Short mmCIF file of C-alpha atoms and ligand atoms in Angstrom, two decimals:
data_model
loop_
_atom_site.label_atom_id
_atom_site.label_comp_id
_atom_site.label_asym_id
_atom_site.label_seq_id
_atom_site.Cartn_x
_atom_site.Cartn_y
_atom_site.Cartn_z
CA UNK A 1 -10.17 -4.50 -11.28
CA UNK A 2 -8.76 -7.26 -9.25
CA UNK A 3 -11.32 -8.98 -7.22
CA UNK A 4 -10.50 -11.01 -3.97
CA UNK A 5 -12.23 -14.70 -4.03
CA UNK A 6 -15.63 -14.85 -2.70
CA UNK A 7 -15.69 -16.17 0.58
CA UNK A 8 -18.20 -16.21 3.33
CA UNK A 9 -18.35 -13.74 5.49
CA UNK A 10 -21.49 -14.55 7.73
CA UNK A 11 -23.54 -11.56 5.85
CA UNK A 12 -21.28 -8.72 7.75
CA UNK A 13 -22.89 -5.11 7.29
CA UNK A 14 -20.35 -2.26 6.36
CA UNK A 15 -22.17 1.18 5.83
CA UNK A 16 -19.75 3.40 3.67
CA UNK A 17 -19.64 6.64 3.96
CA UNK A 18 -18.85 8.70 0.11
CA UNK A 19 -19.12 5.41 -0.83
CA UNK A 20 -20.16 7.29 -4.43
CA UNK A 21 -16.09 7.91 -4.53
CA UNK A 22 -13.47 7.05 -6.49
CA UNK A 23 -11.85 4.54 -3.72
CA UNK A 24 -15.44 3.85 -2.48
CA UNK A 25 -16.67 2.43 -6.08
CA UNK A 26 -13.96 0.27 -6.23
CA UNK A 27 -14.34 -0.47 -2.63
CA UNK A 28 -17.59 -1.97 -2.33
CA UNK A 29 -17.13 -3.99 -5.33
CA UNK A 30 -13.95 -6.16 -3.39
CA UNK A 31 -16.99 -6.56 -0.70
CA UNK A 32 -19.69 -7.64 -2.27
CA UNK A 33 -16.99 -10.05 -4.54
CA UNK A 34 -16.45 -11.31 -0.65
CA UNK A 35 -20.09 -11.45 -0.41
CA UNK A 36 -20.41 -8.74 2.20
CA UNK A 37 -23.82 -6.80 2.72
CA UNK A 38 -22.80 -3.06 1.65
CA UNK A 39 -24.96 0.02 1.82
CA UNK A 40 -23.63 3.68 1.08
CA UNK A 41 -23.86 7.21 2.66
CA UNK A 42 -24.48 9.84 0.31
CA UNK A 43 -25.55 13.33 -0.33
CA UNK A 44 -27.50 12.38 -3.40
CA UNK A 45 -29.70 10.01 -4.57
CA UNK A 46 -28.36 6.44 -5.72
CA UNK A 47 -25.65 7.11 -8.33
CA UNK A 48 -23.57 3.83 -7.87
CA UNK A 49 -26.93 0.99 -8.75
CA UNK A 50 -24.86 -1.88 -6.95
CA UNK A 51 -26.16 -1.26 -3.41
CA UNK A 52 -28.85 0.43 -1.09
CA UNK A 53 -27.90 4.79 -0.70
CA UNK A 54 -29.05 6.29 2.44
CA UNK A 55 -29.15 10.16 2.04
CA UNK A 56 -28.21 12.06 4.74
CA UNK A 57 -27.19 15.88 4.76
CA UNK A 58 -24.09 16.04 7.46
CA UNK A 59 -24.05 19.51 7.34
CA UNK A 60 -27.38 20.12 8.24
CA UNK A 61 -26.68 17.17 10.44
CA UNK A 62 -29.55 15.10 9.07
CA UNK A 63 -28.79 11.08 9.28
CA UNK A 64 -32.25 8.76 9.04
CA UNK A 65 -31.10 6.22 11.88
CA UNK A 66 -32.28 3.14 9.85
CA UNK A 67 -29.10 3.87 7.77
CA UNK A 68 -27.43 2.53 10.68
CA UNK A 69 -29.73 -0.55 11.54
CA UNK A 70 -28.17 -3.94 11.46
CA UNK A 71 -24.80 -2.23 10.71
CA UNK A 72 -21.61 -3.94 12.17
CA UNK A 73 -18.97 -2.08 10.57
CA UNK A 74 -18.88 2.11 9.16
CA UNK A 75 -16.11 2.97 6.62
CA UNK A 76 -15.91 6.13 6.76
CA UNK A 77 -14.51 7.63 3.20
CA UNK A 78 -16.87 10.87 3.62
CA UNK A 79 -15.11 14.57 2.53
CA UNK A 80 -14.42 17.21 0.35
CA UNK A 81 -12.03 16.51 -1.91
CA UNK A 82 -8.75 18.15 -0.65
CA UNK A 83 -6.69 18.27 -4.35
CA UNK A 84 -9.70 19.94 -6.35
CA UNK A 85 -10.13 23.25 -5.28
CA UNK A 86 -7.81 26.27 -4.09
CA UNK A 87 -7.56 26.64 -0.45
CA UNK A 88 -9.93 29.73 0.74
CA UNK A 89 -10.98 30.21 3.53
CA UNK A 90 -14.56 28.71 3.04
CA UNK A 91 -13.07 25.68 1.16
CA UNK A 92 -10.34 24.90 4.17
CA UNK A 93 -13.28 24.68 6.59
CA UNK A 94 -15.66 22.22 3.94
CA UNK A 95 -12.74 20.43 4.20
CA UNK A 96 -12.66 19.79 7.74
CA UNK A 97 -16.05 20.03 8.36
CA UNK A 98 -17.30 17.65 5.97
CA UNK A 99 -14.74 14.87 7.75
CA UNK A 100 -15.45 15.73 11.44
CA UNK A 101 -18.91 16.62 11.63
CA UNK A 102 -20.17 13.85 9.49
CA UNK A 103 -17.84 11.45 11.78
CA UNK A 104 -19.27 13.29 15.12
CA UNK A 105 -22.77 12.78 13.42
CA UNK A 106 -22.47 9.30 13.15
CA UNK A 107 -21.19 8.59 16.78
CA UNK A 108 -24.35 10.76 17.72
CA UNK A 109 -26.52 8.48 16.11
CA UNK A 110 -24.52 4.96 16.97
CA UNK A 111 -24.79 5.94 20.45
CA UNK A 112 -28.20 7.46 21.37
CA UNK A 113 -29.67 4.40 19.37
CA UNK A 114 -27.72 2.13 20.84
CA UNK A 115 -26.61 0.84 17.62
CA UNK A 116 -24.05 -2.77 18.53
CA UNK A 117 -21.43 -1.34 16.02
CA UNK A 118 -18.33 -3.92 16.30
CA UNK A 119 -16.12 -1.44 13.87
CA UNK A 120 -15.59 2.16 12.83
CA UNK A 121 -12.52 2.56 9.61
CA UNK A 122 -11.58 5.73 8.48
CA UNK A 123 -9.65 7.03 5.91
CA UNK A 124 -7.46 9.70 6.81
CA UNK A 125 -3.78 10.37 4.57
CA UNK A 126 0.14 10.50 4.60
CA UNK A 127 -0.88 14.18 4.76
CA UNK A 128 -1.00 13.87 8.54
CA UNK A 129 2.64 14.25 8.86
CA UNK A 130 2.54 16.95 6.90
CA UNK A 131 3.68 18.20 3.76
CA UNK A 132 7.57 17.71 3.82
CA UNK A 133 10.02 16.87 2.00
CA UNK A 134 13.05 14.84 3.45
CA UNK A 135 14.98 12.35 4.25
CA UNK A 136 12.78 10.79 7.63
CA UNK A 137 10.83 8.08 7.31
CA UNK A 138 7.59 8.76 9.12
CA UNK A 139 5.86 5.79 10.91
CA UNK A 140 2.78 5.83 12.92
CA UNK A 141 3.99 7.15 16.48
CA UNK A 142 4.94 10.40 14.83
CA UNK A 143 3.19 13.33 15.75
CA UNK A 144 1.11 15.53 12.79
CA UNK A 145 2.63 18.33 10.77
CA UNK A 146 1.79 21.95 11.25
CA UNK A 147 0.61 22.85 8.21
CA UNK A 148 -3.18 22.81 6.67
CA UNK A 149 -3.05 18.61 5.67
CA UNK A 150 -1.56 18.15 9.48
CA UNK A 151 -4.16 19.74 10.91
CA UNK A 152 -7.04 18.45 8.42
CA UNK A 153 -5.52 15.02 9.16
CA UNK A 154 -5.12 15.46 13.16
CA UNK A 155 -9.09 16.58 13.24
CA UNK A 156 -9.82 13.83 11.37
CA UNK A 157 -8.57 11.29 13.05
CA UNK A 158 -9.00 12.93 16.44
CA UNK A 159 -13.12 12.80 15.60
CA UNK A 160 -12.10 9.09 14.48
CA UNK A 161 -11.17 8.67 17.68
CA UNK A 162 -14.36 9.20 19.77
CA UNK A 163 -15.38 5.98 18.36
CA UNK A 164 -12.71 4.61 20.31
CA UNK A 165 -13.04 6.06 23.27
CA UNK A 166 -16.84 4.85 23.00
CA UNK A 167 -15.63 0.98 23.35
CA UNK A 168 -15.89 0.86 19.46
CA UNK A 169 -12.99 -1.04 17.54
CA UNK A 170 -11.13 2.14 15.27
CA UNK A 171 -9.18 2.13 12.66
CA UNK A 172 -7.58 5.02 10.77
CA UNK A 173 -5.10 4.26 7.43
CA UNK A 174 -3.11 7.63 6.48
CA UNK A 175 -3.40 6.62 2.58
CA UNK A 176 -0.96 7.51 0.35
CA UNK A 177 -1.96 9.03 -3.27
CA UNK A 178 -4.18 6.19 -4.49
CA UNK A 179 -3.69 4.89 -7.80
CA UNK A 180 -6.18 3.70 -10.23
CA UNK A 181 -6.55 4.21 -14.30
CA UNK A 182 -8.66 7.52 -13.66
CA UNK A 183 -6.96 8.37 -10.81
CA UNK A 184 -5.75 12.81 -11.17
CA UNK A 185 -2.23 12.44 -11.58
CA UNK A 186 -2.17 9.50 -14.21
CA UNK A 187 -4.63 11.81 -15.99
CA UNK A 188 -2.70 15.14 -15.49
CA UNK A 189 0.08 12.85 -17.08
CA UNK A 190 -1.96 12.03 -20.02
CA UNK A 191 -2.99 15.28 -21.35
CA UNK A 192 0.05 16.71 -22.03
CA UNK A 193 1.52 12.61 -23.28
CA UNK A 194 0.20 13.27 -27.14
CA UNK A 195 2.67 15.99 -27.20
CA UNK A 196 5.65 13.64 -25.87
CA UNK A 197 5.96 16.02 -22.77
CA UNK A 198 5.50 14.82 -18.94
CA UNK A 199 5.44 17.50 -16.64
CA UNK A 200 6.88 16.77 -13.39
CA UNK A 201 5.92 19.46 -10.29
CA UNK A 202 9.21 21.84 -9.13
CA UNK A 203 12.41 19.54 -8.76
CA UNK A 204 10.61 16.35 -8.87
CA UNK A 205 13.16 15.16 -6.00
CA UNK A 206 9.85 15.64 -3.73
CA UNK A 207 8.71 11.99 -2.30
CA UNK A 208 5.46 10.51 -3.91
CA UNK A 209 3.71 8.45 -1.60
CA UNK A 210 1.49 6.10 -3.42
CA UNK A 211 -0.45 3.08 -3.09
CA UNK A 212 -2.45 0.63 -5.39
CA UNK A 213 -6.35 0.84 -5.77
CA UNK A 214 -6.59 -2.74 -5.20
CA UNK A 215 -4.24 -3.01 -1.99
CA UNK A 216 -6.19 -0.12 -0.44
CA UNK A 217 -8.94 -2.04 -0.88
CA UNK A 218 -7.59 -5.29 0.79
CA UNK A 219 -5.99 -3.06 3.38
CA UNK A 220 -9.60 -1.86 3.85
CA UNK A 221 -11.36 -5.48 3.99
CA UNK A 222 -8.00 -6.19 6.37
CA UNK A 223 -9.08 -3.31 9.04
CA UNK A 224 -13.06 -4.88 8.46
CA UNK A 225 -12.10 -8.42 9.15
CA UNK A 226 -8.89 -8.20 11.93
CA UNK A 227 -9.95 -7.88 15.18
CA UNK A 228 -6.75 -7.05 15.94
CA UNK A 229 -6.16 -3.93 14.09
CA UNK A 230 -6.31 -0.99 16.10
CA UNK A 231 -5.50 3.03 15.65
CA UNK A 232 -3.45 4.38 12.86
CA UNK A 233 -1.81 2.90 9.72
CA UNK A 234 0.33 3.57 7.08
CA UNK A 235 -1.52 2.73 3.85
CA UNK A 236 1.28 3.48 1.52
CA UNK A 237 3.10 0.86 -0.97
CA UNK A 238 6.49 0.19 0.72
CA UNK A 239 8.59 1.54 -2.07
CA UNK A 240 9.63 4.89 -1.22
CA UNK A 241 10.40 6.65 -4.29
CA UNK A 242 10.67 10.43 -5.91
CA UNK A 243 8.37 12.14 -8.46
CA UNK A 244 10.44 12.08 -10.90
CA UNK A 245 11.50 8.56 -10.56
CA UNK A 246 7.81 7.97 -11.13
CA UNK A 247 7.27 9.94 -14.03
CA UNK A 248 10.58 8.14 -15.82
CA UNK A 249 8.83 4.94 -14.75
CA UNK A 250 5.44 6.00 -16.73
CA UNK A 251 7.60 7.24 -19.45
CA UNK A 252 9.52 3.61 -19.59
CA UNK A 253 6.38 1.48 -19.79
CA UNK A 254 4.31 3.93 -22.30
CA UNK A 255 7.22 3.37 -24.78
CA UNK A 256 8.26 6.49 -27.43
CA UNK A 257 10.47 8.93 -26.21
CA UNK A 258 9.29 11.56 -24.27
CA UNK A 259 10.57 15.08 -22.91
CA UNK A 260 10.28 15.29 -19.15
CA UNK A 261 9.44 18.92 -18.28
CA UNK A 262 9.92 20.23 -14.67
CA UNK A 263 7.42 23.12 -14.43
CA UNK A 264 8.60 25.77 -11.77
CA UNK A 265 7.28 25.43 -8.64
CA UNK A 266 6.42 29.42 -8.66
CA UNK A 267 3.96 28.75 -11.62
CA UNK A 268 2.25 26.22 -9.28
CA UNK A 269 2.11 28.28 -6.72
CA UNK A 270 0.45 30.95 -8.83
CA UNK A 271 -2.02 28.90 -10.17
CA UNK A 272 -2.77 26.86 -7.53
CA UNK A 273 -2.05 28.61 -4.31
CA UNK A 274 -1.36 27.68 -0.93
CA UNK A 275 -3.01 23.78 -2.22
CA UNK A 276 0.28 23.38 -4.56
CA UNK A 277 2.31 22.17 -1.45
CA UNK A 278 0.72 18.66 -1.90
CA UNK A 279 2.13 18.70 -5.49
CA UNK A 280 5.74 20.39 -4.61
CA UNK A 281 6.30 18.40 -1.38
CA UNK A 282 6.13 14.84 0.02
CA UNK A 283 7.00 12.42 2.05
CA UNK A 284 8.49 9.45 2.92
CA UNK A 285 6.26 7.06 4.81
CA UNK A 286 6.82 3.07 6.22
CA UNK A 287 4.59 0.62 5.44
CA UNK A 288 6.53 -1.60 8.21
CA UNK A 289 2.98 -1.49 10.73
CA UNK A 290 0.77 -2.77 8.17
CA UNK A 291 3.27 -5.44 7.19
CA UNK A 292 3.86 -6.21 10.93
CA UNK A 293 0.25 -7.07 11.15
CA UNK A 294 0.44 -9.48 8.49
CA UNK A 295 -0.39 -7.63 5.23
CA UNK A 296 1.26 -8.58 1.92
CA UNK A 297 1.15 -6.05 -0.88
CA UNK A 298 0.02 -7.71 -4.15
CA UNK A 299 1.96 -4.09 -5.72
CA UNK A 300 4.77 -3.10 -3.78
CA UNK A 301 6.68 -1.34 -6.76
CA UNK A 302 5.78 1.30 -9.00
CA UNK A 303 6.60 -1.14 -11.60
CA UNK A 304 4.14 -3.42 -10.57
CA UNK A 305 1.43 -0.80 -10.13
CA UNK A 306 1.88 0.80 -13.12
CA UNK A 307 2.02 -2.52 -15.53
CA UNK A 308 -1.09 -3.72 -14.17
CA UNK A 309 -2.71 -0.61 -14.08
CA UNK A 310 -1.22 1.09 -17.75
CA UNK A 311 -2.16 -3.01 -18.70
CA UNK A 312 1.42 -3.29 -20.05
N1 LIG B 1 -7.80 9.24 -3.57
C1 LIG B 1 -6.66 9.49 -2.94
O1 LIG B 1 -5.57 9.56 -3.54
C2 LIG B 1 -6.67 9.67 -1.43
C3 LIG B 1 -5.45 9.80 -0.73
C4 LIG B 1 -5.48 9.99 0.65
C5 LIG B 1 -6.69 10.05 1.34
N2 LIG B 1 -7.86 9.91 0.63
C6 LIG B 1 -9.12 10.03 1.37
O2 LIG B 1 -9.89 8.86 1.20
C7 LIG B 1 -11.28 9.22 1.12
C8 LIG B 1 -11.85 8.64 -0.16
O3 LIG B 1 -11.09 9.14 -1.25
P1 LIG B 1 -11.70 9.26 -2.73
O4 LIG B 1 -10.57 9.47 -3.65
O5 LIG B 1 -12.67 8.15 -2.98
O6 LIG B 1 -12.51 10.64 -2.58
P2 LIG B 1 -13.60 11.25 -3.58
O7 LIG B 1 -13.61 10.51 -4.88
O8 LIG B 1 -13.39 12.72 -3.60
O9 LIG B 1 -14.99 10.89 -2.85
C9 LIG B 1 -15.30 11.34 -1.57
C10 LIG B 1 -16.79 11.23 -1.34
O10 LIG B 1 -17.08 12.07 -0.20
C11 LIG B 1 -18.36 12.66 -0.35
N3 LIG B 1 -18.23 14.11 -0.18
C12 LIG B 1 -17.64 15.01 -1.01
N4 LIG B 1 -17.77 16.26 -0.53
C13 LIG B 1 -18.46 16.15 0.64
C14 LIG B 1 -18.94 17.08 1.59
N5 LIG B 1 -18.73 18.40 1.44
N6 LIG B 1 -19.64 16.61 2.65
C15 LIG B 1 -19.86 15.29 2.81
N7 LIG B 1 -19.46 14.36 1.93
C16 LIG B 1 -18.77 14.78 0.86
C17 LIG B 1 -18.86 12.37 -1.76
O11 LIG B 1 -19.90 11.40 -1.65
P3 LIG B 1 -21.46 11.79 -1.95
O12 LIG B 1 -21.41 12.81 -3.06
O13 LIG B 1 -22.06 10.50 -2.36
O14 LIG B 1 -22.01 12.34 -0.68
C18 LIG B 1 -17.65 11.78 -2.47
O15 LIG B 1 -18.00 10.76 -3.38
C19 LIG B 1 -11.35 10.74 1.17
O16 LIG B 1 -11.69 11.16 2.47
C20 LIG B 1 -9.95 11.18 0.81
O17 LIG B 1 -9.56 12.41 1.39
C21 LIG B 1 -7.88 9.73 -0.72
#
């Protein structure tokens, strides 16, 4: 991992929320590299060991205010995990519910404590425009999709947005696919590698919105430290390419020849249900916003990603 410099940063609070996660982890190490004061969220004891856990329970909408003390900033990263699990009924409302009533619990407590929070960041995903695949470019003024990540998305950031309308600084970055050495589809990519076979989802001509661990995590500290940042972002690299480009891309920099197999998009549906539109569809999505508000991507290709992150 890529570490920012230490600087000072007059000991800032920032509370994260599923800070246990996978971008959360890697998260709170860029702040306390900056020298940041970071505590976590979680529904279980401390499994992380680099900062102080506060349990809380946001389903049973139990939050011990003192989690909150002295906080000037909430990231808010909390939510079932939308790629695991097929789509039922009971899993589509964790989903939501897991994003908007932990958000809603939070306000609830900021506000009838009277807690002076300067910032409230939360993640929400490219997903919000839906799962589509063409040739438009969406950018922030566009509305949501119909479908179930449009709507997840739109709740999301609409709970997000109470913050806001409660005089509280709110940011919301629509993240691409994040990418990091662990990350799903680098590993979905790896277990079928010792055979020389890739497998690539349907045509592959689908649009694979991605980002870098490491710029999420600056776009992140970005959204903490700019007071000017505001409402939704893009956080997506600004090279716009298709699955399959991506997989040829792997294949170049792992060296040996491998077989690129396009698995039917039927079979995915099969086995994965309604969920297997995040895998057969996707988007294109502009980074121009972020870049407009000064941000400089330290991996704007897939090249660049990948060598650091495949250490080639
Ligand atoms: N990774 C990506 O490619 C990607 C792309 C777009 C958007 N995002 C969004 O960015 C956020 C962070 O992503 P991530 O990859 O770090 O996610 P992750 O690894 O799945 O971690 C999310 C955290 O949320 C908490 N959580 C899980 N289920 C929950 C539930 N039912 N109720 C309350 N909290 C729950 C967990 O923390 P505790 O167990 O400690 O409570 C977990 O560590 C997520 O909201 C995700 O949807 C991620």
């Amino acid at each position: 991992m890529i570490a920012n410099k230490k600087e000072p940063c007059n000991n800032y609070s920032v509370l994260i929320t599923g800070g246990s996660g996978m971008v959360g982890r890697y998260l709170t190490s860029f702040l306390l590299e900056k020298g940041y004061t970071v505590s976590h969220l979680s529904r279980f004891s401390n499994l992380f060991g680099k900062v102080r856990v506060f349990r809380w329970d946001p389903e049973k909408e139990i939050l011990d205010p003192s989690a909150l003390e002295n906080t000037d900033c909430i990231i808010h990263l909390a939510g079932a995990n939308i790629g695991e699990k097929r789509w039922t009924e009971k899993r589509r409302e964790e989903i939501i519910r897991s994003r908007v009533d932990s958000a809603n619990l939070l306000l609830n407590t900021v506000i009838i404590n009277r807690f002076p929070l300067k910032a409230f960041i939360s993640a929400s995903a490219t997903g919000y425009y839906g799962s589509i695949t063409s040739e438009t470019i969406f950018t922030e003024e566009m509305g949501p999709g119909e479908d179930f990540t449009g709507i997840v998305c739109q709740k999301w950031e609409e709970a997000a947005e109470k913050f806001a309308k409660s005089g509280i600084r709110t940011v919301k970055l629509r993240t691409a696919v994040v990418l990091e050495k662990n990350c799903a589809v680098l590993k979905k990519l790896q277990l079928t590698e010792p055979f020389g076979i890739l497998p690539v989802p349907g045509s592959g001509k689908q649009y694979f919105p991605w980002i870098h661990i490491n710029d999420l995590c600056r776009i992140y500290i970005k959204a903490v430290e700019d007071s000017q940042m505001n409402g939704a972002f893009n956080a997506c690299a600004p090279e716009q390419i298709t699955f399959i480009d991506f997989v040829k891309k792997y294949a170049e920099l792992t060296g040996k020849k491998k077989i690129i197999t396009k698995v039917p998009a039927v079979l995915l549906k099969i086995a994965f249900g309604k969920m297997s539109e995040i895998i057969l569809q996707g988007s294109r999505v502009s980074s121009s916003k972020l870049i407009s508000a000064g941000f400089t991507f330290d991996f704007p290709t897939m090249d660049k990603a990948l060598k650091n992150i495949l250490g080639s």
